[in-house]
Amino acid sequence: MKEELIKIFTAQDNIQAEMILATLSDNNIPALKKDIGSAGIMNLYGGNSNFGEEIYVAVWNAEKAEEVLRDMGLC
């Protein structure tokens, strides 16, 4: 059975996205990122992109994840 995912944040770049994913993981919240536009190619060739990255979590984890983002000063 697939879990329903919800977008909780759009990171400015890959670096911010990775910091968010690490912090969510530290709080036992599984998350994933999705490249926006050509971000994946730019990350591969340039090490970073400014196209942005969307952060997703399971719907049932969204409230806890948003609290973590607030604690990080992102919401």
PDB file of C-alpha atoms in Angstrom, residues 33-40 51-54:
ATOM      1  CA  LYS A  33      12.799  15.719  -2.136  1.00  0.00           C
ATOM      2  CA  LYS A  34      11.697  16.273  -5.701  1.00  0.00           C
ATOM      3  CA  ASP A  35      13.633  18.414  -8.148  1.00  0.00           C
ATOM      4  CA  ILE A  36      11.871  21.378  -9.711  1.00  0.00           C
ATOM      5  CA  GLY A  37      12.585  21.952 -13.385  1.00  0.00           C
ATOM      6  CA  SER A  38      16.188  21.231 -14.308  1.00  0.00           C
ATOM      7  CA  ALA A  39      17.396  21.100 -10.701  1.00  0.00           C
ATOM      8  CA  GLY A  40      18.486  17.464 -10.943  1.00  0.00           C
ATOM      9  CA  PHE A  51      15.653  25.872  -9.322  1.00  0.00           C
ATOM     10  CA  GLY A  52      14.393  24.652  -5.954  1.00  0.00           C
ATOM     11  CA  GLU A  53      13.505  21.330  -4.375  1.00  0.00           C
ATOM     12  CA  GLU A  54      10.119  20.266  -3.029  1.00  0.00           C
TER      13      GLU A  54
END
